[in-house]
XYZ file of C-alpha atoms in Angstrom:
553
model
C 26.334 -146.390 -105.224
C 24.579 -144.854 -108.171
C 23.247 -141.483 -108.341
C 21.258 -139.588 -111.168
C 21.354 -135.946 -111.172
C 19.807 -133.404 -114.195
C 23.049 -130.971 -116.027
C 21.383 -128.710 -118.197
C 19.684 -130.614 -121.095
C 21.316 -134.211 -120.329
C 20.157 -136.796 -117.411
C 23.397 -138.438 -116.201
C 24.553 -140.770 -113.649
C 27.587 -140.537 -111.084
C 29.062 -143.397 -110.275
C 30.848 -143.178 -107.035
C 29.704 -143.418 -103.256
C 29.197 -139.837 -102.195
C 28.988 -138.507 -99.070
C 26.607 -135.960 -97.986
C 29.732 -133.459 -97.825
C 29.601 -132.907 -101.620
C 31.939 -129.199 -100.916
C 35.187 -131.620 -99.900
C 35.554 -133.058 -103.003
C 34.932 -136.763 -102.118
C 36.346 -138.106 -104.890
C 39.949 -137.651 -103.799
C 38.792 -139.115 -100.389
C 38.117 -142.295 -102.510
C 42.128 -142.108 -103.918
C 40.548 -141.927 -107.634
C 43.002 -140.306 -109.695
C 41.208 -137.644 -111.822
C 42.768 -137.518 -115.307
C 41.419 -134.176 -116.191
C 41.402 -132.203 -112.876
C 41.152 -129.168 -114.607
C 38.595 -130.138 -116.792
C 35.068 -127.604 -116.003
C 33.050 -129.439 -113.029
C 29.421 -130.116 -113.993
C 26.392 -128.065 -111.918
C 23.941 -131.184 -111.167
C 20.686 -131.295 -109.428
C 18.898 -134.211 -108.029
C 16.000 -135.750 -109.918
C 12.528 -134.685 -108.481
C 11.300 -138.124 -106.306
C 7.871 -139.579 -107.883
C 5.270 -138.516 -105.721
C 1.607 -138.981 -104.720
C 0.183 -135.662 -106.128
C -3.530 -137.098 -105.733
C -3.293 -137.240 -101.787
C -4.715 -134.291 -99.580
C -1.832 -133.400 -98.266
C 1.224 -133.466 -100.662
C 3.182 -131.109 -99.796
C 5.511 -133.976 -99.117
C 9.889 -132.312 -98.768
C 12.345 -134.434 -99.720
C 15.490 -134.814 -98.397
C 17.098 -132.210 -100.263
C 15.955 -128.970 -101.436
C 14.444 -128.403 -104.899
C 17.205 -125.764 -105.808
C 20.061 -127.766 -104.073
C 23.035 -128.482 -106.543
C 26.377 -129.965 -106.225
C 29.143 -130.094 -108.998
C 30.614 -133.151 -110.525
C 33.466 -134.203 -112.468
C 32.065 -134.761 -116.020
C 34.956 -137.904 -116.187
C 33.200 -139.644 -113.217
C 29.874 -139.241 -114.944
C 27.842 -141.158 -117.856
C 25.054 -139.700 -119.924
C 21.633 -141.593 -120.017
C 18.870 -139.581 -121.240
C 19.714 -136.654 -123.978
C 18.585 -133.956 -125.130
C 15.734 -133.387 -122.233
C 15.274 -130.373 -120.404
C 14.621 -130.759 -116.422
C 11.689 -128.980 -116.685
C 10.460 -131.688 -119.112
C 11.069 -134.233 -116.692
C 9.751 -133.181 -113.959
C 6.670 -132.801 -115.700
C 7.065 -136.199 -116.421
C 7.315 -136.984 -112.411
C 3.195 -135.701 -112.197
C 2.518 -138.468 -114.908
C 1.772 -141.367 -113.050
C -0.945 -139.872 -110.322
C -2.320 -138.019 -113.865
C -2.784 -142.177 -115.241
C -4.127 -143.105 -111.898
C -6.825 -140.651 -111.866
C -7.710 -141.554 -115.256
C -8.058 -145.175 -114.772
C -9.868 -144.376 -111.049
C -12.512 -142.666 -113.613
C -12.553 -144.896 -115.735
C -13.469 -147.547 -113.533
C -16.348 -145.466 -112.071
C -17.563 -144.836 -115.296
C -17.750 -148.572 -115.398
C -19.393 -148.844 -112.044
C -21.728 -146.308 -114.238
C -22.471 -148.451 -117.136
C -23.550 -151.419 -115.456
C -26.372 -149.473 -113.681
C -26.903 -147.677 -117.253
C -27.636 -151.177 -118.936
C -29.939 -152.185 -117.066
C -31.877 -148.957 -116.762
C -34.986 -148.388 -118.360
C -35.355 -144.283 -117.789
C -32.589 -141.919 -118.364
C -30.526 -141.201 -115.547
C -27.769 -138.225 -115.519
C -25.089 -138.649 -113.114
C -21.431 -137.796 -113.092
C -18.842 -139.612 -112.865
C -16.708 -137.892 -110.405
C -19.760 -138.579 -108.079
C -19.901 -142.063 -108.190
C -15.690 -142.080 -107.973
C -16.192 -140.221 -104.949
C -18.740 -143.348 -103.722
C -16.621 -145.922 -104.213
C -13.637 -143.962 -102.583
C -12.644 -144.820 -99.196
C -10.988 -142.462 -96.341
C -7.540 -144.449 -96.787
C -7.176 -143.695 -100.026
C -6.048 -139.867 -98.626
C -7.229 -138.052 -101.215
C -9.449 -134.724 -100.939
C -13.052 -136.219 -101.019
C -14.130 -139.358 -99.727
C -17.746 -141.009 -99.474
C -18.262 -140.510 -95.724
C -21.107 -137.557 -96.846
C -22.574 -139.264 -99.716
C -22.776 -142.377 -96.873
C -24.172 -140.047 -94.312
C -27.275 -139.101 -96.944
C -27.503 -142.560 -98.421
C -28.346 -144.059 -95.654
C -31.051 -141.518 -94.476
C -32.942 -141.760 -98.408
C -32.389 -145.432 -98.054
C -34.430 -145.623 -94.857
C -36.870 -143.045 -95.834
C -37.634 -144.987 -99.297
C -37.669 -148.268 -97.170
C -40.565 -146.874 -94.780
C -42.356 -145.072 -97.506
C -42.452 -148.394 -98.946
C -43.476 -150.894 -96.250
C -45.804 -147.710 -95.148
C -48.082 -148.034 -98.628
C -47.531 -151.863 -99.067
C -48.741 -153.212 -95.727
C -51.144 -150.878 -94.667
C -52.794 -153.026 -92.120
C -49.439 -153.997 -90.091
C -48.555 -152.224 -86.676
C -45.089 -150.389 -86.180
C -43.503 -153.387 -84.734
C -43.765 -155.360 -88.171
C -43.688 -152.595 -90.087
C -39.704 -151.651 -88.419
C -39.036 -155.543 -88.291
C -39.118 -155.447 -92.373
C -37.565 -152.633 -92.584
C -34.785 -153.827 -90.375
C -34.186 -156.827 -92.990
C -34.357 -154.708 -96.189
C -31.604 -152.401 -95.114
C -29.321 -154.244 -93.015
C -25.407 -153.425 -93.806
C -26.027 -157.963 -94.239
C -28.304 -157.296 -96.833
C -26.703 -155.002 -98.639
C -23.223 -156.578 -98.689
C -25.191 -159.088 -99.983
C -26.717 -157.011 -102.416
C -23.880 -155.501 -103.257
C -21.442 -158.412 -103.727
C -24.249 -159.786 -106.252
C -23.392 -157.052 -108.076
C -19.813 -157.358 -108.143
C -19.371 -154.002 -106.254
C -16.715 -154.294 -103.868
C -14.048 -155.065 -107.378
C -14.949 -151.277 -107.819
C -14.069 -149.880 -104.355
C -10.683 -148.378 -103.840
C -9.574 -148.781 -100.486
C -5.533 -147.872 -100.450
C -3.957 -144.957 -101.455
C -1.985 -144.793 -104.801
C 1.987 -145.611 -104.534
C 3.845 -144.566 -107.320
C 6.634 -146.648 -106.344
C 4.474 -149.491 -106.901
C 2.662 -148.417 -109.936
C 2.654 -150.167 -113.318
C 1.792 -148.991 -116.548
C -1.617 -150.333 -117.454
C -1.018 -152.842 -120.113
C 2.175 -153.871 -119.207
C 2.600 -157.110 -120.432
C 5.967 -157.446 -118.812
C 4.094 -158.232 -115.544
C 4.247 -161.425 -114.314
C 0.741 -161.458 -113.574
C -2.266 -163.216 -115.454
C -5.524 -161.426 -115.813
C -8.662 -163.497 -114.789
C -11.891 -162.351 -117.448
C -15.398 -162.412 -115.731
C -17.985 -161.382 -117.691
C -20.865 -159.625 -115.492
C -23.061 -158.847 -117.860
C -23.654 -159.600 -121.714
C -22.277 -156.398 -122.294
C -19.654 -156.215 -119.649
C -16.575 -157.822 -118.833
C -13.870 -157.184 -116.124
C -10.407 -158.464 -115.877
C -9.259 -159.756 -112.390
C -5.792 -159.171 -110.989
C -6.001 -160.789 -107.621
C -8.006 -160.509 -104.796
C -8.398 -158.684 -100.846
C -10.469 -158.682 -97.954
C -13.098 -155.959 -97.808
C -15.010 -155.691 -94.288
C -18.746 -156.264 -94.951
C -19.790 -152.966 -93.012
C -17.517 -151.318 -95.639
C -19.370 -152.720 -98.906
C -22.315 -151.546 -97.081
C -21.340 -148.382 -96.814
C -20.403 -147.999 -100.578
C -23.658 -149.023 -101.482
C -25.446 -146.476 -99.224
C -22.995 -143.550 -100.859
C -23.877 -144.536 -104.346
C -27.456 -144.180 -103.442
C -26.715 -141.336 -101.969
C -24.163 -140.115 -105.379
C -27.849 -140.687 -107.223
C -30.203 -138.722 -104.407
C -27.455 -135.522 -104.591
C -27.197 -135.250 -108.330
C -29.989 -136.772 -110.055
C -32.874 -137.082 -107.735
C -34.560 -139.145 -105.970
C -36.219 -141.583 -108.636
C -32.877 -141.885 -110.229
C -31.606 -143.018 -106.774
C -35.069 -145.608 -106.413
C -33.742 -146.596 -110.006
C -30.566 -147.451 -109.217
C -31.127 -149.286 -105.858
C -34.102 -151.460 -108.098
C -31.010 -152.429 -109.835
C -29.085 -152.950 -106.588
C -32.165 -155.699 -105.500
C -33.831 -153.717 -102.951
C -37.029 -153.536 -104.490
C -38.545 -150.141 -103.232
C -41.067 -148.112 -105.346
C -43.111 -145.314 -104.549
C -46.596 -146.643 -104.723
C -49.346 -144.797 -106.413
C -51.837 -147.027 -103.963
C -53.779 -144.744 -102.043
C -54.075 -144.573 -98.306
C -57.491 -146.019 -97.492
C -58.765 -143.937 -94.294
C -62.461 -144.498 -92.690
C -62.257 -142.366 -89.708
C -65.359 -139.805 -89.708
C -64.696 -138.346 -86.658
C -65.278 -134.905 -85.636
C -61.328 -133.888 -85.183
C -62.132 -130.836 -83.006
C -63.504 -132.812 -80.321
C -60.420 -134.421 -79.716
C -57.610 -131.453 -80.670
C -56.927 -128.279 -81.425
C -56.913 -128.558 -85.074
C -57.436 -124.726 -85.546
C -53.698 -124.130 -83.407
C -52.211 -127.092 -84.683
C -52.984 -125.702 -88.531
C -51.130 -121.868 -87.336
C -48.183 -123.461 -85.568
C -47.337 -125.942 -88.858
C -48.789 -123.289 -91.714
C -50.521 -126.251 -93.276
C -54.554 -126.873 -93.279
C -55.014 -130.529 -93.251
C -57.908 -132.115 -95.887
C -58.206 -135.065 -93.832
C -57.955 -133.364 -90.010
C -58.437 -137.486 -88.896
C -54.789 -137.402 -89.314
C -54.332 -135.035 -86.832
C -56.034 -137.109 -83.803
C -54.274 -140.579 -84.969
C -51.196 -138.465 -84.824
C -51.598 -137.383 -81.096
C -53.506 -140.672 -79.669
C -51.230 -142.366 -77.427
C -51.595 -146.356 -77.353
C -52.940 -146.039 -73.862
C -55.997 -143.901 -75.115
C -58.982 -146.418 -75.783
C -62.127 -145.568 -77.671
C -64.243 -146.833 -80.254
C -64.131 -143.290 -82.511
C -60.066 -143.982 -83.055
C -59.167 -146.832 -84.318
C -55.021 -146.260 -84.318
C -52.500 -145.292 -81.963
C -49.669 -142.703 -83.539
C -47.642 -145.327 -84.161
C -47.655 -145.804 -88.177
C -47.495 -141.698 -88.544
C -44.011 -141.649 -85.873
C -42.619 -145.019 -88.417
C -42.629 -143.200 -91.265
C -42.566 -139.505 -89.553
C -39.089 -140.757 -87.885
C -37.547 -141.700 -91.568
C -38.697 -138.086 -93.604
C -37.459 -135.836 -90.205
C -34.359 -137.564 -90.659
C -34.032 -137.517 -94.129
C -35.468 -133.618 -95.053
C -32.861 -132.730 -91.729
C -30.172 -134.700 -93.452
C -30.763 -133.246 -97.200
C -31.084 -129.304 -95.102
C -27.636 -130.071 -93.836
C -25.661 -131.535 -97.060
C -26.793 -128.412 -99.442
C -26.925 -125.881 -96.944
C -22.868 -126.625 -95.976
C -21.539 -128.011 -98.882
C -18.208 -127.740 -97.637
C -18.156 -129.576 -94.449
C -16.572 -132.638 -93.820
C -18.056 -135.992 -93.803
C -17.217 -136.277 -89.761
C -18.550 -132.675 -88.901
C -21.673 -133.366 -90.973
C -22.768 -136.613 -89.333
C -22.295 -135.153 -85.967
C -24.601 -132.259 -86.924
C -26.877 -134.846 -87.862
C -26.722 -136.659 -84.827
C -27.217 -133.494 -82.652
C -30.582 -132.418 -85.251
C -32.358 -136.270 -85.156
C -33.319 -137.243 -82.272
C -35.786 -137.715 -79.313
C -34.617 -135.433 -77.125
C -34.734 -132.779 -79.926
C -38.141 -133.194 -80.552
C -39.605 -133.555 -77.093
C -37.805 -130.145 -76.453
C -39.950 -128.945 -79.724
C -42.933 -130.248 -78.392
C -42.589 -128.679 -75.003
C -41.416 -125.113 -76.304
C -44.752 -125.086 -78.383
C -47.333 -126.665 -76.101
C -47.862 -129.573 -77.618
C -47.922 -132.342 -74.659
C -51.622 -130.617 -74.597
C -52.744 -132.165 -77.285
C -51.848 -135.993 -76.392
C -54.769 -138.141 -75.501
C -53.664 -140.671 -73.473
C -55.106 -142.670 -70.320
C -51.962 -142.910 -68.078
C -51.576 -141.216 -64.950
C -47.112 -142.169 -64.921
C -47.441 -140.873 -68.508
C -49.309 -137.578 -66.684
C -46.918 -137.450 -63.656
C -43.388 -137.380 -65.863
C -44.813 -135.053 -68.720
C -45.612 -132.469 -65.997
C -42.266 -132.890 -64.182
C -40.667 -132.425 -67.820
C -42.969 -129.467 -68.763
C -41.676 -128.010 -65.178
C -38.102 -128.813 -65.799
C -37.913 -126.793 -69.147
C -39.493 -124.206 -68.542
C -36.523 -123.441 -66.544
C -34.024 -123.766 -69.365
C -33.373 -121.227 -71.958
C -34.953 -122.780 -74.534
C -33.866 -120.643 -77.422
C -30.268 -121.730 -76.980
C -30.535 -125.403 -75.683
C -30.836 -128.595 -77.406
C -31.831 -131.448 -76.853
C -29.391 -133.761 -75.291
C -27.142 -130.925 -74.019
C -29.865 -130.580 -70.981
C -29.914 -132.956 -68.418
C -33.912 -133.787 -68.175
C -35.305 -137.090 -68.856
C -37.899 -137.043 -71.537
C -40.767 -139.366 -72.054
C -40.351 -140.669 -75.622
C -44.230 -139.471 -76.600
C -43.220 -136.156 -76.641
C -40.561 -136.766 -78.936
C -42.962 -139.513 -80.715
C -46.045 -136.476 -81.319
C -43.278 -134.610 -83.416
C -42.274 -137.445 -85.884
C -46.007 -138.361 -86.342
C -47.169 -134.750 -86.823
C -44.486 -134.777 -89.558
C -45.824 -138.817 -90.864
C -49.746 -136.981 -91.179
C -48.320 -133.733 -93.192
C -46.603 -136.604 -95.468
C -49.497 -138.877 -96.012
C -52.538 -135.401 -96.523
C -49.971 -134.189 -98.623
C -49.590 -137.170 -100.908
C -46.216 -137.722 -99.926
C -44.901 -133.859 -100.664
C -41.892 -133.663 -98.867
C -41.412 -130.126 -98.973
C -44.624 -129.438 -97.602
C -43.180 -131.281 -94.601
C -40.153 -129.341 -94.286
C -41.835 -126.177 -94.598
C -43.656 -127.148 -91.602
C -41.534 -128.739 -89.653
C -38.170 -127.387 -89.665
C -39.305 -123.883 -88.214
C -40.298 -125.760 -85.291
C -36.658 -127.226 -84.739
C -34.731 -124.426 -85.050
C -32.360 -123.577 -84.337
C -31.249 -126.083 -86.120
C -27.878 -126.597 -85.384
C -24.694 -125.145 -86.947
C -21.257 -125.988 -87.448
C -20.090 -123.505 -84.572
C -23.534 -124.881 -82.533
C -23.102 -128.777 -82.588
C -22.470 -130.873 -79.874
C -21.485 -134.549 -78.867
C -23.904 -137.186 -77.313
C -22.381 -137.141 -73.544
C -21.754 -141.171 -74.055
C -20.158 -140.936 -77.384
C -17.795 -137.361 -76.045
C -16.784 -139.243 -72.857
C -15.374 -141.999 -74.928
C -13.573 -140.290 -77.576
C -12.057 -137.794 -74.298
C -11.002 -141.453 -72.684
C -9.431 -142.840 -76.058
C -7.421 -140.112 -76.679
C -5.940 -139.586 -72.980
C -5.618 -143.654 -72.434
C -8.409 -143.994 -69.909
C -10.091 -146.877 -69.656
C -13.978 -146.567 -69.488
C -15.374 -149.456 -67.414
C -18.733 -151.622 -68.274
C -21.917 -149.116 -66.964
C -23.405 -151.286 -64.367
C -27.309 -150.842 -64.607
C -29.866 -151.645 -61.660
C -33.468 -151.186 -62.345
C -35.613 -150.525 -59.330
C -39.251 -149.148 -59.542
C -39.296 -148.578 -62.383
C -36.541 -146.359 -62.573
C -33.115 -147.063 -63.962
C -30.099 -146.308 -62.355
C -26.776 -146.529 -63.903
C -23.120 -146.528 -62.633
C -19.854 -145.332 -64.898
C -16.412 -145.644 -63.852
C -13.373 -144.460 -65.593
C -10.003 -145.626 -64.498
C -7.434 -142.940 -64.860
C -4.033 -144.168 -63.888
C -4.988 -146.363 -61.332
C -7.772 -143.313 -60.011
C -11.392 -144.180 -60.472
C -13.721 -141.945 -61.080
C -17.528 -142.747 -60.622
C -21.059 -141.021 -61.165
C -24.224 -142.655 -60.337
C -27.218 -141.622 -62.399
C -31.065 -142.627 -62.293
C -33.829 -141.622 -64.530
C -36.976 -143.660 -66.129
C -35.042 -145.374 -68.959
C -31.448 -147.009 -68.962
C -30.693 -144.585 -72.257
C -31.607 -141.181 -70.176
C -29.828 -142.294 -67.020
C -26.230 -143.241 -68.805
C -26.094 -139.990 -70.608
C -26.455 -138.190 -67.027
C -23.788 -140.411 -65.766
C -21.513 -139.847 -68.662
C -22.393 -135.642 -68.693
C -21.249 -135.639 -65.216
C -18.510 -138.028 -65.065
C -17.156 -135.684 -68.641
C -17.343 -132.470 -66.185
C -15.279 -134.522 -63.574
C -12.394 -135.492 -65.680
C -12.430 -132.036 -67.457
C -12.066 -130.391 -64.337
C -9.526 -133.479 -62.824
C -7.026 -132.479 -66.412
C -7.448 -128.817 -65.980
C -6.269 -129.089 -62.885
C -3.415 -131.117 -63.713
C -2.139 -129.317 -66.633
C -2.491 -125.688 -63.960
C 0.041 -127.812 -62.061
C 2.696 -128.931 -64.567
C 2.659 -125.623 -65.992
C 3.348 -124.227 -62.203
C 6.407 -126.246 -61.933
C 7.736 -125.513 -65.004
């Protein structure tokens, strides 16, 4: 075998199978006859290994220690590389991850140009953003796109709604979330994006040094395909590899979102015009006829306090808390519009609140908090805690009978220090609805001002939730306890009976099954009762069976 060790200023190489017992002398184990045995030994030291620096955790040890040295009979020995310090070459070892990086930049500066051709205003944006879009979790370095991803998608849908909202201002919420569904469909924008030629920019492995080659190296046995994807653009094939669709879709949503964080929203709108999704934010007015006297119908005066915002068009206010059951000539629309596009700003001013208030979460943490902040159960609590169900107009008396059972239930929870799902009551979805259409009538009076919106909404949700503060759905904590202990979580079995749902989960632990039947008014509300309690079960079931193997030990 061949070694190469580092003496002083000169790289040499020993040429003998050693053993690991380098203090025995092995050569003489061998029978080779030294012809100077009294000649000075050599002090070697192994060569520092070629490493990954770019990864997040490289504080890789090899197999022996960076000081370890052995000595070595300078007969048995042959000089490659001289005069070179060691220090020199081990600089030399952080050389290819340094290339790496580079040409990682380099191609999302590339990534960067073809948006920059095509784009008529000027748009700022770095380029260590968009290298952290097209960078995927494998690649184990110490950013990935999960967070640009998370706030992507949420401006994505936002722009979509704010769209359809202006464009087709005669269409119902049905239509109006049926169009939205096509426009922003991970289909769609794999589609988009492979129009594009995206997914040749995404990096999906980590780098292996062992692997690497020198770019340019025309030594290679490998022939470069040119493809030229734009008159000004050109890119030079080396092969090819299968990309999941979901993931291309994903990379598109963090580059919008790379845009939305550093540049701005109508950089972002610029860049996904150039994507295909065509999405503008109209200048077309909202045409409103409603002269109705708003008072008669709700408390516009308490409304106006509890939001800080005095409405110029207080119709808004009345559409926003008609339910579709209320019928009368004076109000044309249901809430329905205002919760379409009051659903997409919540979750995108929410979503923005989270990403600059804790910069330094990661991407997991920060879609859970997300999660746990958007949705109905959330804002049905809000609606409750401020006395909002009073203002519904609605002509149901099951809509009457469960809001009053709800308004019951919460008022025995502490309200300052619960959220949403963590309580086990059954909301009707119009209380949740009232919220996200309060927030869609702020947005339209105020000419689409977003920050007026989140000055009046986000008091009303707090606490918002924090890092130490967040919690897991109950059907999506039950699953990830089962994965990680090898249960096996069974397929809910769901019976409706007037008009109440009731659910069954069963776990199979080790041949045990565990069961929980749950009924509420929806199939959603009863399964996360049945998977809250079932969770308490097998929490209790381990605990106990962890108190016993630490007994007999």
């Amino acid at each position: 075998m061949t070694l190469c060790f580092w003496t002083e200023r000169v790289m040499i190489v020993y040429l003998l199978l050693l053993t690991k017992n380098y203090e025995t002398k092995p050569y003489y184990r061998h029978e080779i006859d030294l012809v100077y045995e009294r000649e000075a030994l050599l002090n070697a030291k192994y060569l520092p290994k070629m490493r990954n620096y770019l990864k997040k955790s490289s504080a890789e040890k090899g197999k022996e220690p960076s000081g370890a040295s052995l000595q070595l009979p300078p007969e048995l020995c042959s000089i490659l590389m001289s005069p070179i310090p060691h220090g020199l070459y081990y600089s030399f070892s952080y050389l290819p991850s340094i290339i790496h990086r580079i040409e990682s930049l380099l191609l999302a500066r590339s990534l960067k140009r073809l948006h920059m051709d095509h784009c008529a205003q000027s748009v700022s944006i770095h380029t260590t953003k968009i290298l952290e879009a097209i960078t995927t979790k494998k690649c184990q370095e110490n950013f990935h796109m999960e967070s640009l991803e998370t706030l992507g998608d949420s401006f994505l849908k936002y722009a979509a709604s704010r769209h359809l909202f202006t464009t087709y201002q005669n269409d119902h919420e049905g239509l109006l979330s049926l169009k939205k569904e096509k426009m922003v469909s991970n289909d769609a924008l794999c589609k988009l994006a492979c129009d594009r030629k995206i997914p040749g920019f995404i990096r999906t492995e980590p780098f292996d040094p062992k692997t690497w080659a020198i770019p340019g190296d025309t030594s290679l046995d490998k022939s470069l395909d040119v493809e030229v994807i734009s008159p000004k653009r050109k890119v030079y094939n080396m092969g090819s590899r299968k990309i999941k669709s979901k993931r291309v879709a994903d990379i598109a949503e963090a580059l919008i979102g790379a845009y939305v964080s550093t540049s701005g929203e109508l950089a972002a709108l610029s860049f996904m015009v150039w994507l295909g999704l065509d999405m503008y934010y109209a200048k077309t007015p909202i045409e409103r006829h409603f002269p109705i006297n708003a008072e008669k119908f709700v408390n516009v005066r308490y409304i106006e306090s509890l939001i800080k915002y005095k409405f110029r068009d207080p119709s808004l206010l009345v559409e926003a808390f008609t339910h579709g059951s209320f019928m009368q000539s004076e109000i044309p629309r249901c809430y329905q519009r205002l919760e379409f596009i009051g659903d997409a700003i919540i979750d995108y001013i929410i979503t923005v609140h989270l990403y600059n208030k804790y910069p330094g979460l990661t991407p997991g943490l920060l879609t859970d908090m997300r999660s746990c902040s958007v949705n109905n159960d959330c804002y049905a609590l809000c609606a409750v805690k401020f006395g909002l169900q009073k203002q519904i107009l609605y002509f149901s008396t099951d809509l009457q009978k469960h809001i009053t059972n709800t308004v019951e239930s919460v008022e025995k929870l502490c309200i300052s220090t619960t959220f949403g799902w963590s309580s086990d009551i059954s909301f009707p979805k119009v209380l949740g609805d009232i919220i996200e259409s309060l927030a869609g009538a702020i947005l339209i009076d105020s000419c689409f001002n977003e920050d007026k919106v989140c000055e009046s909404i986000l008091p009303l949700l707090e606490p918002i939730v924090t890092p130490e503060t967040v919690t897991l759905h109950p059907v999506r904590e039950l699953h990830e306890f089962c994965r990680g202990r090898g249960y096996i979580m069974r397929k809910p079995s769901v019976t409706p009976k007037d008009g109440v749902s009731f659910i069954t989960m069963e776990v199979d632990v080790n041949g045990t099954i565990y069961s929980d039947i749950c009924s509420a008014p929806n199939k959603d509300a009863a399964k996360k009762l049945a998977c809250k309690n079932l969770l308490n079960k097998l929490k209790i079931e381990c605990a106990s069976i962890e108190l016993n193997v630490e007994l007999n030990e």
